[in-house]
Structure formats: C-alpha cells, structure tokens
Amino acid sequence: MLQAFRSERASGTGHAAPPDRLRDHPAFLLFWISRVASALAFQMLGVAVGWLVYARTGSAMALGLVGLAQFLPILLLTLPAGHAADTFDRRRIVVICQAVAAVTLAWLALDLSQGGSSLLAIYGAVMMIGACRAFEHPTMAALLPRLVPGPVLPRAIAVASSALQMATIAGPAVGGFAYALGPTVPLAAAAACYGMAALAMMIMPHAHAPAARGGLSLVTLLEGLSFIRGHKVVLGSISLDLFAVLLGGVTALLPIFASDILHVGAEGLGALRAAPAVGAVLMSVLLARMPLTKHVGPKMFAAVAVFGLATVVFSLSSSFLVSLCALFVLGAADNVSVVIRSSLVQLSTPDAMRGRVSAVNSLFIGTSNQLGEFESGMAAALLGAVGAGVVGGIGTIVVALAWMRLFPDLVTVDRMPARPDRLA
C-alpha cells in the first residue's frame, strides 16, 4: 500500500503526471498516520461493544441501539462542527476530539475491569465517541485538501481511504482476538490508538487561517446545506450514498450472522468485519496508482449496484467462505463510490466552505452508517437477519436506479471538476 505514495503515473489523460508526490508532503504522512490510528481505535471499539452488548442481551434491538447512540450526537452536533472547522484551527479541533475519545475509552475499560459498566454506561460512552467523531470527521475532511496540491487530491483521497480501510482490516481482527482476553483489552488498546492519533496530528505541520466571519448563527450553520442544494452533482452523490448504505448496510447484524447463522464466534466476527476492508484497501491501492479519470458518474452508480447485489449474496449465504467473498466484493465496490464521491465534493467546494460542506457530508455518512445500523437492527427484529439483509440489498439497487433518473447530470459526469481554489 505504501507504494501508492510513490506512484508517479499519469492520470490517464495523456499528460505527464504532476511533479507533486505524496511522499514529498510530510504533513500528509502524519495525517495518514493519525487517520489510521483513529480508525483502528474505532474498529476495535465496534467489535468489543457489539460482541459485549449481544453477549449480555442476545437482542438485535440492543445492537441497533448501539448505532443509534453513535448517530444521535452526529445528528445534533455536525452542523456546529462544520462551522467550527471553518472558524477555528482545524488541527487543534481534531487533537481535542481524539484526546477526549482516548480518555473516554480508558475510563470504560477501567470501569469494566472493576465489574461496572451497565448497558447505560456503555451506550453513554458510545455517545461520547459519536460526539467526538461528529467534530473529528468533517474537520479532517476539510484539512486534507490543504495538505496537497489540487491535481494530487484524488490520489490523496484514495490513499487516505486505504488508511481507513487498512485500519478496518486490522481493527476488527485485533479486536475480535483481543476480546478473548476480556472486553477491557480491546477497549484499552483503542484508547492507546486514539492517543497515538492525537500525537501525530499535534506534530503535523499545518497552518490554518480561517476567513473572518461572524458568530454562530442559523445562517452560518445552514450555508453548507445551501451550497449542496445549489450543486446537483454534489447533492446527488451525497444523497446516493446516504440512501444506498442506509438500506444496504449489514454491519450491525454481523454479530448475529457470526453467532447464529455461520457459527464462527468472536474470531469469525472479526474476520467478517475485516472482509469488506480487505476489498476496499486493495481497490483503494489500485485507484491510487490508476486514478479514475473518465466516466466517473456511471462508474459510481455501477459500484452502488454491485454493493447492493453483494449484500444480498451475503445475507443468503450459509457458508463462511462465501460470506467473506461477498463482503470482500461489497467493500471494493463501496470504495469506488467513496473515492468518486469524496473527490467530487472536495474539488467542487471552496476552502472557506469545506468545513460546513464536509460536516453535511459527514452527517449523511453518519446517517447511512449509524442510523443504518439502527434500521438494520429494527428490520432484523421484524424480518430476521437474513430477511433484513436481502430487503436492504435489493433496496440499494432500487435506489441506484432511481437516482439515475433523479440526477441525470450525475450520470453524465465524465471527469473530476477543476478545483475552485488554490493552496495558499
């Protein structure tokens, strides 16, 4: 994967590759380390909390409530977080969020080791992590375009995505095996990873000079929404991800599949959670070396449809190997969509607006992931895990077809847009 930093290929347009290389930007390398460590912590937390809650309750609804506990802070705080990212030092915001997350998980691990931590305490800790992520994610997204020149940004997004997916591979596997030593072990390790992420971000060379603006108001909060509403390509790509993953996500149900359908235990759960990331990281390395330069709109819709189909295959499978393969394909397809969508959003947004636009984007992502987990849990309580997965996968395909009619301009996007501003 690190070879992606050294990739000097042309973008496929027939022109020479830009002289800028990712390895020539130490700030991006530290950003990448911070993102890996933060994502690793969150993935270990996901395995530990998911298995702990299901072991205590045996309830799909209780698993769904974990997703809801993560989503509610995102819903309430994302728009203020976007305003903060455009008003204050972005690096400092990220450091604070990662440090608070580290302290929260250290407290939860200590409380569990002493025989405490009711379900209410666990949900409370998850809500705190959700609040930290509500500020961390849009701020890091707004940071990235300022760390590399515009022509290198799509490749940087692919490499940053590979960082996230690498952590998603290692995190669930490490979390699943560490859980065998007790739930405090993966939680303590996650706290240490958040601390490492904060340290890398703290020493990252970066100067953010936010534009002068007034105080927090309804107008400033909603400027990101207004920008997205006025740019149909951005609106279409973000909302496509929202509804597709909202319906097709099966992450919250993996403990049920691992325990009751595939019978593979906590170690198998770690492998199931890692499988989508394996597909995604291999795809992200490919996209870093061979960036998408043509027909990006149709490719994004095709990727979403493949995501839905893979979800159906996984839901119907009773074979651990077939399930792993389906999740692998699901992750690879999702990464194509993520890289295209992120590039479209960042390259279409001026830097002064990136915090608020990234916040809205993070809200949509949080809705599709965390609220999608809640929806999956509720659907599984009514239809069973298999039925909920099949219906969700079919729904994702239907959404892709519907969005092709609702956003024809998105279907016809051939190349990435020119960057609206330049690095200072």
mmCIF file of N, CA and C in Angstrom, residues 75-153:
data_model
loop_
_atom_site.group_PDB
_atom_site.id
_atom_site.type_symbol
_atom_site.label_atom_id
_atom_site.label_comp_id
_atom_site.label_asym_id
_atom_site.label_seq_id
_atom_site.Cartn_x
_atom_site.Cartn_y
_atom_site.Cartn_z
ATOM 1 N N LEU A 75 -26.082 13.723 14.580
ATOM 2 C CA LEU A 75 -27.239 14.491 14.128
ATOM 3 C C LEU A 75 -27.277 15.867 14.778
ATOM 4 N N LEU A 76 -26.985 15.926 16.076
ATOM 5 C CA LEU A 76 -27.118 17.180 16.821
ATOM 6 C C LEU A 76 -25.924 18.114 16.655
ATOM 7 N N LEU A 77 -24.742 17.573 16.422
ATOM 8 C CA LEU A 77 -23.515 18.369 16.501
ATOM 9 C C LEU A 77 -22.830 18.620 15.171
ATOM 10 N N THR A 78 -23.238 17.938 14.114
ATOM 11 C CA THR A 78 -22.481 18.031 12.862
ATOM 12 C C THR A 78 -22.469 19.438 12.285
ATOM 13 N N LEU A 79 -23.602 20.105 12.244
ATOM 14 C CA LEU A 79 -23.618 21.453 11.667
ATOM 15 C C LEU A 79 -22.789 22.433 12.496
ATOM 16 N N PRO A 80 -22.895 22.454 13.831
ATOM 17 C CA PRO A 80 -21.955 23.289 14.601
ATOM 18 C C PRO A 80 -20.495 22.887 14.385
ATOM 19 N N ALA A 81 -20.241 21.600 14.181
ATOM 20 C CA ALA A 81 -18.867 21.158 13.933
ATOM 21 C C ALA A 81 -18.336 21.738 12.632
ATOM 22 N N GLY A 82 -19.170 21.782 11.600
ATOM 23 C CA GLY A 82 -18.750 22.372 10.335
ATOM 24 C C GLY A 82 -18.416 23.844 10.481
ATOM 25 N N HIS A 83 -19.241 24.569 11.233
ATOM 26 C CA HIS A 83 -18.957 25.986 11.485
ATOM 27 C C HIS A 83 -17.644 26.128 12.238
ATOM 28 N N ALA A 84 -17.401 25.265 13.224
ATOM 29 C CA ALA A 84 -16.149 25.329 13.980
ATOM 30 C C ALA A 84 -14.947 25.064 13.078
ATOM 31 N N ALA A 85 -15.085 24.112 12.145
ATOM 32 C CA ALA A 85 -13.972 23.772 11.258
ATOM 33 C C ALA A 85 -13.615 24.906 10.316
ATOM 34 N N ASP A 86 -14.575 25.778 10.013
ATOM 35 C CA ASP A 86 -14.303 26.933 9.160
ATOM 36 C C ASP A 86 -13.945 28.174 9.957
ATOM 37 N N THR A 87 -13.999 28.082 11.292
ATOM 38 C CA THR A 87 -13.775 29.253 12.141
ATOM 39 C C THR A 87 -12.519 29.138 12.995
ATOM 40 N N PHE A 88 -12.201 27.921 13.442
ATOM 41 C CA PHE A 88 -11.064 27.712 14.341
ATOM 42 C C PHE A 88 -10.004 26.835 13.676
ATOM 43 N N ASP A 89 -8.892 26.692 14.361
ATOM 44 C CA ASP A 89 -7.793 25.873 13.843
ATOM 45 C C ASP A 89 -8.247 24.419 13.720
ATOM 46 N N ARG A 90 -8.219 23.900 12.515
ATOM 47 C CA ARG A 90 -8.743 22.554 12.265
ATOM 48 C C ARG A 90 -7.910 21.478 12.946
ATOM 49 N N ARG A 91 -6.612 21.635 12.931
ATOM 50 C CA ARG A 91 -5.757 20.644 13.570
ATOM 51 C C ARG A 91 -6.053 20.550 15.059
ATOM 52 N N ARG A 92 -6.235 21.691 15.715
ATOM 53 C CA ARG A 92 -6.496 21.691 17.155
ATOM 54 C C ARG A 92 -7.828 21.001 17.469
ATOM 55 N N ILE A 93 -8.827 21.195 16.633
ATOM 56 C CA ILE A 93 -10.121 20.537 16.848
ATOM 57 C C ILE A 93 -9.959 19.028 16.817
ATOM 58 N N VAL A 94 -9.207 18.527 15.824
ATOM 59 C CA VAL A 94 -9.013 17.084 15.697
ATOM 60 C C VAL A 94 -8.266 16.526 16.907
ATOM 61 N N VAL A 95 -7.229 17.222 17.351
ATOM 62 C CA VAL A 95 -6.454 16.768 18.506
ATOM 63 C C VAL A 95 -7.342 16.652 19.742
ATOM 64 N N ILE A 96 -8.183 17.651 19.980
ATOM 65 C CA ILE A 96 -9.071 17.626 21.150
ATOM 66 C C ILE A 96 -10.029 16.446 21.071
ATOM 67 N N CYS A 97 -10.611 16.227 19.900
ATOM 68 C CA CYS A 97 -11.576 15.134 19.741
ATOM 69 C C CYS A 97 -10.921 13.778 20.000
ATOM 70 N N GLN A 98 -9.738 13.564 19.440
ATOM 71 C CA GLN A 98 -9.063 12.284 19.613
ATOM 72 C C GLN A 98 -8.609 12.080 21.053
ATOM 73 N N ALA A 99 -8.200 13.141 21.724
ATOM 74 C CA ALA A 99 -7.790 13.030 23.124
ATOM 75 C C ALA A 99 -8.986 12.693 24.019
ATOM 76 N N VAL A 100 -10.120 13.343 23.781
ATOM 77 C CA VAL A 100 -11.318 13.058 24.567
ATOM 78 C C VAL A 100 -11.769 11.615 24.351
ATOM 79 N N ALA A 101 -11.703 11.135 23.106
ATOM 80 C CA ALA A 101 -12.065 9.749 22.825
ATOM 81 C C ALA A 101 -11.148 8.784 23.566
ATOM 82 N N ALA A 102 -9.858 9.094 23.623
ATOM 83 C CA ALA A 102 -8.907 8.232 24.338
ATOM 84 C C ALA A 102 -9.260 8.152 25.820
ATOM 85 N N VAL A 103 -9.560 9.284 26.426
ATOM 86 C CA VAL A 103 -9.905 9.309 27.848
ATOM 87 C C VAL A 103 -11.206 8.541 28.095
ATOM 88 N N THR A 104 -12.183 8.692 27.214
ATOM 89 C CA THR A 104 -13.468 8.013 27.373
ATOM 90 C C THR A 104 -13.300 6.499 27.356
ATOM 91 N N LEU A 105 -12.537 5.986 26.394
ATOM 92 C CA LEU A 105 -12.353 4.538 26.292
ATOM 93 C C LEU A 105 -11.489 4.008 27.431
ATOM 94 N N ALA A 106 -10.518 4.794 27.889
ATOM 95 C CA ALA A 106 -9.717 4.368 29.036
ATOM 96 C C ALA A 106 -10.602 4.237 30.271
ATOM 97 N N TRP A 107 -11.519 5.190 30.449
ATOM 98 C CA TRP A 107 -12.453 5.106 31.586
ATOM 99 C C TRP A 107 -13.350 3.886 31.468
ATOM 100 N N LEU A 108 -13.873 3.617 30.265
ATOM 101 C CA LEU A 108 -14.767 2.474 30.087
ATOM 102 C C LEU A 108 -14.035 1.160 30.356
ATOM 103 N N ALA A 109 -12.792 1.052 29.879
ATOM 104 C CA ALA A 109 -12.013 -0.159 30.135
ATOM 105 C C ALA A 109 -11.760 -0.342 31.623
ATOM 106 N N LEU A 110 -11.428 0.738 32.313
ATOM 107 C CA LEU A 110 -11.186 0.656 33.758
ATOM 108 C C LEU A 110 -12.458 0.270 34.501
ATOM 109 N N ASP A 111 -13.588 0.852 34.100
ATOM 110 C CA ASP A 111 -14.856 0.549 34.757
ATOM 111 C C ASP A 111 -15.234 -0.918 34.558
ATOM 112 N N LEU A 112 -15.023 -1.443 33.347
ATOM 113 C CA LEU A 112 -15.315 -2.850 33.085
ATOM 114 C C LEU A 112 -14.402 -3.773 33.897
ATOM 115 N N SER A 113 -13.156 -3.388 34.029
ATOM 116 C CA SER A 113 -12.212 -4.223 34.777
ATOM 117 C C SER A 113 -12.589 -4.320 36.246
ATOM 118 N N GLN A 114 -13.350 -3.338 36.733
ATOM 119 C CA GLN A 114 -13.778 -3.328 38.122
ATOM 120 C C GLN A 114 -15.189 -3.866 38.302
ATOM 121 N N GLY A 115 -15.727 -4.468 37.230
ATOM 122 C CA GLY A 115 -17.033 -5.096 37.313
ATOM 123 C C GLY A 115 -18.202 -4.159 37.123
ATOM 124 N N GLY A 116 -17.959 -2.946 36.665
ATOM 125 C CA GLY A 116 -19.040 -1.987 36.464
ATOM 126 C C GLY A 116 -19.536 -1.980 35.031
ATOM 127 N N SER A 117 -19.910 -0.823 34.531
ATOM 128 C CA SER A 117 -20.351 -0.592 33.157
ATOM 129 C C SER A 117 -21.646 -1.340 32.831
ATOM 130 N N SER A 118 -22.747 -0.744 33.234
ATOM 131 C CA SER A 118 -24.053 -1.221 32.806
ATOM 132 C C SER A 118 -24.226 -0.912 31.330
ATOM 133 N N LEU A 119 -25.299 -1.430 30.747
ATOM 134 C CA LEU A 119 -25.592 -1.104 29.350
ATOM 135 C C LEU A 119 -25.730 0.398 29.160
ATOM 136 N N LEU A 120 -26.311 1.070 30.138
ATOM 137 C CA LEU A 120 -26.479 2.518 30.027
ATOM 138 C C LEU A 120 -25.124 3.214 29.961
ATOM 139 N N ALA A 121 -24.158 2.745 30.761
ATOM 140 C CA ALA A 121 -22.815 3.339 30.735
ATOM 141 C C ALA A 121 -22.132 3.084 29.393
ATOM 142 N N ILE A 122 -22.333 1.888 28.857
ATOM 143 C CA ILE A 122 -21.735 1.557 27.554
ATOM 144 C C ILE A 122 -22.316 2.448 26.471
ATOM 145 N N TYR A 123 -23.656 2.595 26.470
ATOM 146 C CA TYR A 123 -24.283 3.477 25.487
ATOM 147 C C TYR A 123 -23.816 4.916 25.661
ATOM 148 N N GLY A 124 -23.612 5.330 26.908
ATOM 149 C CA GLY A 124 -23.134 6.689 27.156
ATOM 150 C C GLY A 124 -21.743 6.912 26.590
ATOM 151 N N ALA A 125 -20.848 5.919 26.768
ATOM 152 C CA ALA A 125 -19.505 6.037 26.205
ATOM 153 C C ALA A 125 -19.549 6.077 24.686
ATOM 154 N N VAL A 126 -20.418 5.249 24.098
ATOM 155 C CA VAL A 126 -20.565 5.246 22.644
ATOM 156 C C VAL A 126 -21.063 6.600 22.154
ATOM 157 N N MET A 127 -21.975 7.218 22.905
ATOM 158 C CA MET A 127 -22.462 8.547 22.532
ATOM 159 C C MET A 127 -21.344 9.578 22.581
ATOM 160 N N MET A 128 -20.475 9.477 23.578
ATOM 161 C CA MET A 128 -19.344 10.416 23.662
ATOM 162 C C MET A 128 -18.414 10.246 22.468
ATOM 163 N N ILE A 129 -18.142 8.995 22.098
ATOM 164 C CA ILE A 129 -17.313 8.756 20.917
ATOM 165 C C ILE A 129 -17.997 9.322 19.674
ATOM 166 N N GLY A 130 -19.323 9.154 19.591
ATOM 167 C CA GLY A 130 -20.065 9.725 18.471
ATOM 168 C C GLY A 130 -19.942 11.235 18.416
ATOM 169 N N ALA A 131 -19.960 11.884 19.588
ATOM 170 C CA ALA A 131 -19.806 13.338 19.635
ATOM 171 C C ALA A 131 -18.417 13.752 19.149
ATOM 172 N N CYS A 132 -17.396 12.996 19.558
ATOM 173 C CA CYS A 132 -16.038 13.300 19.091
ATOM 174 C C CYS A 132 -15.927 13.138 17.581
ATOM 175 N N ARG A 133 -16.518 12.079 17.073
ATOM 176 C CA ARG A 133 -16.465 11.839 15.628
ATOM 177 C C ARG A 133 -17.257 12.889 14.855
ATOM 178 N N ALA A 134 -18.295 13.436 15.468
ATOM 179 C CA ALA A 134 -19.075 14.484 14.805
ATOM 180 C C ALA A 134 -18.207 15.687 14.471
ATOM 181 N N PHE A 135 -17.222 15.988 15.329
ATOM 182 C CA PHE A 135 -16.296 17.091 15.065
ATOM 183 C C PHE A 135 -15.063 16.624 14.288
ATOM 184 N N GLU A 136 -14.582 15.427 14.602
ATOM 185 C CA GLU A 136 -13.322 14.960 14.003
ATOM 186 C C GLU A 136 -13.441 14.738 12.499
ATOM 187 N N HIS A 137 -14.485 14.058 12.054
ATOM 188 C CA HIS A 137 -14.562 13.651 10.655
ATOM 189 C C HIS A 137 -14.680 14.818 9.674
ATOM 190 N N PRO A 138 -15.621 15.747 9.854
ATOM 191 C CA PRO A 138 -15.677 16.854 8.888
ATOM 192 C C PRO A 138 -14.441 17.730 8.939
ATOM 193 N N THR A 139 -13.835 17.842 10.122
ATOM 194 C CA THR A 139 -12.633 18.673 10.232
ATOM 195 C C THR A 139 -11.457 18.035 9.503
ATOM 196 N N MET A 140 -11.296 16.725 9.639
ATOM 197 C CA MET A 140 -10.213 16.045 8.913
ATOM 198 C C MET A 140 -10.467 16.091 7.408
ATOM 199 N N ALA A 141 -11.726 15.963 6.996
ATOM 200 C CA ALA A 141 -12.039 16.049 5.572
ATOM 201 C C ALA A 141 -11.703 17.426 5.022
ATOM 202 N N ALA A 142 -11.965 18.470 5.811
ATOM 203 C CA ALA A 142 -11.642 19.829 5.377
ATOM 204 C C ALA A 142 -10.138 20.085 5.409
ATOM 205 N N LEU A 143 -9.419 19.375 6.270
ATOM 206 C CA LEU A 143 -7.960 19.518 6.348
ATOM 207 C C LEU A 143 -7.262 18.997 5.106
ATOM 208 N N LEU A 144 -7.692 17.850 4.616
ATOM 209 C CA LEU A 144 -6.949 17.134 3.582
ATOM 210 C C LEU A 144 -6.646 17.965 2.339
ATOM 211 N N PRO A 145 -7.612 18.697 1.757
ATOM 212 C CA PRO A 145 -7.290 19.443 0.532
ATOM 213 C C PRO A 145 -6.235 20.522 0.723
ATOM 214 N N ARG A 146 -5.983 20.930 1.975
ATOM 215 C CA ARG A 146 -4.963 21.940 2.229
ATOM 216 C C ARG A 146 -3.570 21.335 2.411
ATOM 217 N N LEU A 147 -3.485 20.022 2.427
ATOM 218 C CA LEU A 147 -2.195 19.368 2.660
ATOM 219 C C LEU A 147 -1.488 18.969 1.377
ATOM 220 N N VAL A 148 -2.221 18.899 0.265
ATOM 221 C CA VAL A 148 -1.634 18.517 -1.022
ATOM 222 C C VAL A 148 -2.183 19.433 -2.101
ATOM 223 N N PRO A 149 -1.454 19.607 -3.202
ATOM 224 C CA PRO A 149 -1.964 20.417 -4.314
ATOM 225 C C PRO A 149 -3.191 19.770 -4.958
ATOM 226 N N GLY A 150 -3.986 20.589 -5.609
ATOM 227 C CA GLY A 150 -5.225 20.120 -6.216
ATOM 228 C C GLY A 150 -5.091 18.939 -7.157
ATOM 229 N N PRO A 151 -4.118 18.933 -8.084
ATOM 230 C CA PRO A 151 -4.019 17.802 -9.021
ATOM 231 C C PRO A 151 -3.749 16.462 -8.347
ATOM 232 N N VAL A 152 -3.196 16.499 -7.134
ATOM 233 C CA VAL A 152 -2.855 15.258 -6.436
ATOM 234 C C VAL A 152 -3.996 14.805 -5.527
ATOM 235 N N LEU A 153 -5.018 15.651 -5.352
ATOM 236 C CA LEU A 153 -6.047 15.367 -4.355
ATOM 237 C C LEU A 153 -6.780 14.043 -4.565
#
